[in-house]
Structures are given as C-alpha cells and as structure tokens.
Coordinates of C-alpha atoms and ligand atoms in Angstrom, one line a residue:
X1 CA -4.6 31.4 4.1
X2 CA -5.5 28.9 6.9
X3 CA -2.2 28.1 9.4
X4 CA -0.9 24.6 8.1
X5 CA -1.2 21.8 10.7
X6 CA 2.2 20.7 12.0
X7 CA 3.3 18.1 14.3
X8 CA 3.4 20.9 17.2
X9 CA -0.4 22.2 16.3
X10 CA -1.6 18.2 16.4
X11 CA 0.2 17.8 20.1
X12 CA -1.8 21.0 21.5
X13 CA -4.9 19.2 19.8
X14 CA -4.4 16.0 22.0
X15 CA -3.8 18.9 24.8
X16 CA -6.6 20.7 24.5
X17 CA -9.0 17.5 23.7
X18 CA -9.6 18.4 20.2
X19 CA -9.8 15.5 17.7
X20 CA -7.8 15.3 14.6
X21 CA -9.2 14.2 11.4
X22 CA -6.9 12.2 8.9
X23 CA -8.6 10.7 6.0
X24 CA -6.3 9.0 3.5
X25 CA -6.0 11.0 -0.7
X26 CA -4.3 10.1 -3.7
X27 CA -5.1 12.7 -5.9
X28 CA -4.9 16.7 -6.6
X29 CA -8.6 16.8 -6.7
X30 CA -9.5 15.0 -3.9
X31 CA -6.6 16.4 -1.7
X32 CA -8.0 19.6 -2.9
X33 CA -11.8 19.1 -1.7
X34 CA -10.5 16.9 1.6
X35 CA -7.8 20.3 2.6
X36 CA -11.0 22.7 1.9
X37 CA -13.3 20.9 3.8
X38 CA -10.7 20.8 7.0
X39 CA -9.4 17.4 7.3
X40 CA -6.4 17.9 9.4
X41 CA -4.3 15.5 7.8
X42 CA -4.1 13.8 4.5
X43 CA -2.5 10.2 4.3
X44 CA -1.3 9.4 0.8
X45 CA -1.7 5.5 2.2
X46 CA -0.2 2.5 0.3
X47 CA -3.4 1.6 -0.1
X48 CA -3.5 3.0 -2.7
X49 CA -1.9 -0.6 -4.2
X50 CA -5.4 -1.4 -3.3
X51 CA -7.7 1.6 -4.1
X52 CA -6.0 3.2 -7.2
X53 CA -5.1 0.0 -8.9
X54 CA -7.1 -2.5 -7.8
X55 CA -4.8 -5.3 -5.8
X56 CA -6.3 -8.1 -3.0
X57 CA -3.2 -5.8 -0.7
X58 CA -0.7 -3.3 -0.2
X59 CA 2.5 -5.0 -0.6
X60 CA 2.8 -4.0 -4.3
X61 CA 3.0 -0.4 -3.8
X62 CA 6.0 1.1 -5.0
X63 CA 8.7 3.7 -4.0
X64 CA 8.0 5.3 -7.0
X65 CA 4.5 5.1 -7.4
X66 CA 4.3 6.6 -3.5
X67 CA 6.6 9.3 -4.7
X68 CA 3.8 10.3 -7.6
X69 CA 0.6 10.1 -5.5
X70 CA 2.3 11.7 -3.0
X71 CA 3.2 15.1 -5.1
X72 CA -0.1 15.3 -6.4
X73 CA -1.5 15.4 -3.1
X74 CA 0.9 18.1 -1.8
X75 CA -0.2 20.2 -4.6
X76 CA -3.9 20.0 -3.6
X77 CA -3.2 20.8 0.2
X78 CA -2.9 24.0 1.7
X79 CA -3.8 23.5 5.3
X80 CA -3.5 19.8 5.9
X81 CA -0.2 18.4 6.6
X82 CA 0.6 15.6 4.1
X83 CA 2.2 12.2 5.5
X84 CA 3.2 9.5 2.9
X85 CA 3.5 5.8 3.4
X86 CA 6.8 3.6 3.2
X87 CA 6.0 1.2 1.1
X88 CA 6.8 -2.5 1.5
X89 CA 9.6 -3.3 2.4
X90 CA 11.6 0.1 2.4
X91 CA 10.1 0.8 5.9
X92 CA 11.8 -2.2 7.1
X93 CA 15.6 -2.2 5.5
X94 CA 16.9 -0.8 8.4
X95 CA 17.8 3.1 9.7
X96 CA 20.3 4.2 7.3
X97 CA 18.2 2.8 3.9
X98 CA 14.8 3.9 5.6
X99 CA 16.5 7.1 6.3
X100 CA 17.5 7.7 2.4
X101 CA 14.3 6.4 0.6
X102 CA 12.1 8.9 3.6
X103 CA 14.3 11.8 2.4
X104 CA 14.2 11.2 -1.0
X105 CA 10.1 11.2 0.0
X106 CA 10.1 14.5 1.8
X107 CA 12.0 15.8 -1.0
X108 CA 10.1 14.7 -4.5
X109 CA 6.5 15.0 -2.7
X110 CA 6.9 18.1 -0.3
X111 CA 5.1 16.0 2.4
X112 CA 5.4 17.3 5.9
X113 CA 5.9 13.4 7.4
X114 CA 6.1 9.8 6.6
X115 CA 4.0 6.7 8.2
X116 CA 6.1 3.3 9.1
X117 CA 4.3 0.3 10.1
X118 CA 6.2 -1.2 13.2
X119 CA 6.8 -0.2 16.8
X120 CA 9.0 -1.7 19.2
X121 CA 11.3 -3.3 16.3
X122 CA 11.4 -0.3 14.8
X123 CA 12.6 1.6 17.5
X124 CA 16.2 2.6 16.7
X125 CA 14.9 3.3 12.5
X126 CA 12.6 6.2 13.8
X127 CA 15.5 7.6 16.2
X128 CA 17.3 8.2 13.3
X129 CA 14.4 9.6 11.0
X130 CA 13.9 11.8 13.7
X131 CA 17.1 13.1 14.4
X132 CA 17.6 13.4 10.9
X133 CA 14.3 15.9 11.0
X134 CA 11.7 13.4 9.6
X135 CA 8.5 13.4 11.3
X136 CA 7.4 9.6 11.7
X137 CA 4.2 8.1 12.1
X138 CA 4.4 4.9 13.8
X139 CA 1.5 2.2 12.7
X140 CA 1.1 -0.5 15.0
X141 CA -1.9 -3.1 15.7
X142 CA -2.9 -4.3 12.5
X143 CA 0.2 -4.1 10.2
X144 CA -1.0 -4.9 6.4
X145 CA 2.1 -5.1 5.2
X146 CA 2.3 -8.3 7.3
X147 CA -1.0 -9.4 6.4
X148 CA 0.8 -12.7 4.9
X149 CA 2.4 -13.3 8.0
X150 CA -0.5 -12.8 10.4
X151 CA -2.6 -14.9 8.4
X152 CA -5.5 -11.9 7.0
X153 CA -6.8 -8.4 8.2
X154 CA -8.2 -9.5 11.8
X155 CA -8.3 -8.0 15.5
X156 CA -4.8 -7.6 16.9
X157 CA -5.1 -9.5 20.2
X158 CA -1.5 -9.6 21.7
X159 CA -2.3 -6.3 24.0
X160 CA 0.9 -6.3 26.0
X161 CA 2.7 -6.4 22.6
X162 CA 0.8 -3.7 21.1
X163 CA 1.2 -1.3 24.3
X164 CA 5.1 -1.9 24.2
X165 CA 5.2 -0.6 20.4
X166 CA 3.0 2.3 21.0
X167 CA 5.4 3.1 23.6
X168 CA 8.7 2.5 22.5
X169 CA 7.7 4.5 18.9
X170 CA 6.9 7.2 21.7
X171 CA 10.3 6.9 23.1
X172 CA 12.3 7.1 19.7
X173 CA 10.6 10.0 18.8
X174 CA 7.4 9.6 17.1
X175 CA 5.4 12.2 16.9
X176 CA 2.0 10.0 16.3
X177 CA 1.0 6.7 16.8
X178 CA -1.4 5.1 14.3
X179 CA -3.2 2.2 15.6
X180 CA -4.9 -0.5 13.2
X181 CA -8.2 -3.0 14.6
X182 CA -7.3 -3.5 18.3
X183 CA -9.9 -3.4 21.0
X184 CA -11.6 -0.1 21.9
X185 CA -10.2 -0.4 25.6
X186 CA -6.6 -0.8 24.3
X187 CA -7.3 1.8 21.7
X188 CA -8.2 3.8 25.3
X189 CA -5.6 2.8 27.3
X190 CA -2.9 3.4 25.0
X191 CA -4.2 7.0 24.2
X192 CA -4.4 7.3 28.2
X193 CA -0.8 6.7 28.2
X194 CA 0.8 8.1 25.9
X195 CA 1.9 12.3 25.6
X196 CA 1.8 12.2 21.6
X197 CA -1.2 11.9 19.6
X198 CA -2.9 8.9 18.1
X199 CA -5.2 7.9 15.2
X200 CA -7.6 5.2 15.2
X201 CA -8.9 3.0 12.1
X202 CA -10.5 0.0 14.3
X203 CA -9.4 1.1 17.4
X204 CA -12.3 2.4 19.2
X205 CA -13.8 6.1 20.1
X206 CA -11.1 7.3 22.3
X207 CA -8.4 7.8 19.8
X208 CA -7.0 11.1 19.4
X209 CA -8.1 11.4 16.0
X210 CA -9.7 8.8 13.4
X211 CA -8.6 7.6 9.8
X212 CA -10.6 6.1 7.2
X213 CA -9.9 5.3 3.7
X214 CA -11.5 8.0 1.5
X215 CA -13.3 5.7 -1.1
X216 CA -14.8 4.1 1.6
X217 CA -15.8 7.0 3.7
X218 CA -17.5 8.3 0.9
X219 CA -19.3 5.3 -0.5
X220 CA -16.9 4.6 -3.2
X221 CA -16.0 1.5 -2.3
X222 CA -17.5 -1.2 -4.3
X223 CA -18.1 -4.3 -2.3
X224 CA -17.5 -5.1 1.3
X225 CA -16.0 -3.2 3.2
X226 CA -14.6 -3.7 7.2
X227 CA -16.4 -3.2 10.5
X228 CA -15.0 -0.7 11.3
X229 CA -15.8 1.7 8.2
X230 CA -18.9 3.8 8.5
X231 CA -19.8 5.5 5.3
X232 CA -20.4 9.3 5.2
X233 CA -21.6 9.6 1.6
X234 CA -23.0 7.4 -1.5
X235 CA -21.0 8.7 -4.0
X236 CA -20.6 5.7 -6.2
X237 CA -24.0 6.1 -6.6
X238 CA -24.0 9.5 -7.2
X239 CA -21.3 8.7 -10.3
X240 CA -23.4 5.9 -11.3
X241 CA -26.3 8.2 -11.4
X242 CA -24.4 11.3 -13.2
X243 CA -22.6 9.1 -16.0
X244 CA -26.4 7.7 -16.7
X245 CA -27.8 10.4 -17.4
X246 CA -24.8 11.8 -19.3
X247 CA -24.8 9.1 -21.5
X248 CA -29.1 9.0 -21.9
X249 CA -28.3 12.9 -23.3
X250 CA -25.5 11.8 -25.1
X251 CA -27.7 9.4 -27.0
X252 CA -30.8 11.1 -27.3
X253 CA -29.2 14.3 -28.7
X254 CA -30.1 16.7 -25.9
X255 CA -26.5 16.8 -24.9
X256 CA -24.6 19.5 -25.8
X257 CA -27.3 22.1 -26.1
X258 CA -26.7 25.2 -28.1
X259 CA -25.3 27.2 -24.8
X260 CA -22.6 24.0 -24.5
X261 CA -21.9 24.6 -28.4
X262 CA -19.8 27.3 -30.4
X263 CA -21.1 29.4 -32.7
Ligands
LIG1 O1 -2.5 2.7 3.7 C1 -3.4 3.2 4.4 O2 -4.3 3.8 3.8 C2 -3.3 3.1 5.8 C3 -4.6 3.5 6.6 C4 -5.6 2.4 6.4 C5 -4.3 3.8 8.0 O3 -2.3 2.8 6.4

C-alpha cells in the first residue's frame, strides 16, 4: 500500500518543489479512480451544493449532507488525504462551535482535514482547530460562500487584503492556504512568502499545487464553465455516447446477448 499523504509529506512537497494535486470528489467511485490515479488530495468541496444537486451556489450545502459525501469519499481513498468543507455558515459561528461541528467532521467521515473559507478574521477559529489537532485549510481570495456579499464569482482585487489572510491563516496554524481567482503575480507572491503550502483554483501557475472541480476537469460539466478551468477529458460525451448505444441495443434486441444471459 502507497504511504498516505499528510500535512508533514505536503510541506516537504513545497520543500522539495514538487506540486500537489487536489481535485475535488464526492463519491466512493470517483474517490476511488481519483486516489488510484495519484491525486494527492481529495476535496469533498461544498460544491457539491452545486455539482451533486444542481444549485446556482454553495450556500445550501448542509452539515449533514457534507458529513455523507464526505464518508463515501474516505472509503474510496487509500493514499490521498481527504479534506472536507465547512459548510455555510458553520465555518463562521465562531472557535468553540466551529471547533464541535469540525470534530464531529473528522469523526463521522474519517477525513484527515477540514477547509474554512476566511483568513485574517478567522484567525483565532483555526488557532483553536489546530490546537485542538484539526488540520485547517484556509480559503482565501474568492470566498463563494460570500458570493452574495461580493456581488458574483469575480477576480479578488484587494491584494494587500488577500496577502494579510494568507498570512495570518499561516500564523494560526494552517497547514495550507487555498487561494480562489486572484492575479497570477499575487498567487506568486503569496506562495513566495509563505513556509506552508498553497493551492491554486484561479490563481496563476506558481501555486504549490492546483484544484479543480472534478466534473469540470473531466468534461462533465454541462454548460459554461470559468476561465480558469481547463478540461482534461470529454467525458459527458463519452456518457452521452455509451448510454446511446446502450439504449440503440436495448431496442434493437442485440442487448443482452446469450453470454450476458442465464441459462
Ligand atoms: O467547494 C469547492 O469545491 C472548493 C474548490 C472550488 C476549491 O472550495
């Protein structure tokens, strides 16, 4: 069996100048075919509210439902470590209710780490997630938990903002830092400066590691999807192209043969 990646095997990745590979999974069987293919780490992402079932954003993502995705894509991992998402708004009730629901997380899912969006604000909530044992994944840049608030999914501009989140998530112990559509060069500079890790959706080349959104790294995604998203794979057509034919043998009688049949 492959050595599971930990927070300490991710830091000597950003040491030695290796890139880490997150993609996000909500699923056993895709978990499954993500950990075999080597993605370092598998995000069970409250996109989900999005991907799985279909909503215009994240915010209805429940405790509960994060708690279920989040199992089933322990079970398919051996290698990757898992990190699940606080969903809106337990990642903002403070330390000592963060702290309970991220427990009760760690616990039900067997995921090695949880992902809250905020930085600098959120400063004395991941000291105590930390010193409580918790790996914490800091998202900063784009927040789309906010996405109300900051008016849609656009370029995060305010760079002297962004920088002092990045840092201070550093400073309360964050093992990662996760940043969301800012500008290559502060995507650069903040990886410059900081000792821990960081992953890149939007932010530029010179990350530490990249994330994208499996359905849309795959070509799954049906409709537009952002700039920043290159796709790897047409699998929606591929699906589109299986079921057609299954449904053409279906019909015309060919489907199942005598091998497919009991005798
Ligand atoms: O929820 C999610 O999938 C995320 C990624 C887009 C980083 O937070």
């Amino acid at each position: 069996m492959m050595k599971p990646v930990t927070t300490v095997s991710l830091q000597k990745m950003k040491q030695a100048g290796q890139k880490i590979s997150m993609v996000t999974a909500y699923d056993y069987t895709m978990a499954r075919i993500l950990d075999e293919a080597g993605v370092d780490m598998l995000l069970v992402g409250d996109s989900l509210a999005m991907v799985v079932q279909g909503n215009q954003t994240t915010i209805p993502a429940t405790l509960d439902e994060m708690i279920y995705h989040g199992k089933c894509v322990a079970r398919g991992a051996s290698r990757a470590m898992v990190v699940v998402d606080l969903p809106f708004p337990h990642g903002q009730l403070g330390p000592m209710e963060t702290l309970k629901v991220s427990a009760r997380i760690l616990k039900e899912t067997g995921c090695a780490a949880i992902k809250l969006e905020g930085g600098a604000e959120q400063a004395e909530t991941i000291r105590v997630l930390v010193a409580a044992g918790i790996p914490v994944i800091a998202h900063v840049g784009l927040r789309p938990q906010s996405v109300h608030a900051i008016g849609g999914y656009k370029v995060q501009r305010h760079l002297e903002q962004i920088h002092q989140d990045a840092s201070a998530a550093q400073g309360a112990g964050a093992f990662c830092v996760l940043m969301e559509c800012v500008a290559a060069e502060l995507g650069a500079q903040i990886t410059d400066s900081l000792d821990v890790p960081t992953i890149g959706i939007g932010a530029g080349p010179s990350c530490d590691g990249q994330v994208l959104v499996c359905t849309d790294l795959l070509g799954l995604t049906q409709g537009r999807v952002p700039r920043f998203v290159r796709k790897f794979g047409e699998l929606g057509e591929g699906v589109r192209n299986a079921v057609t034919e299954y449904i053409e043998a279906v019909q015309d009688g060919t489907f199942p043969s005598e091998s497919e049949s009991f005798r």
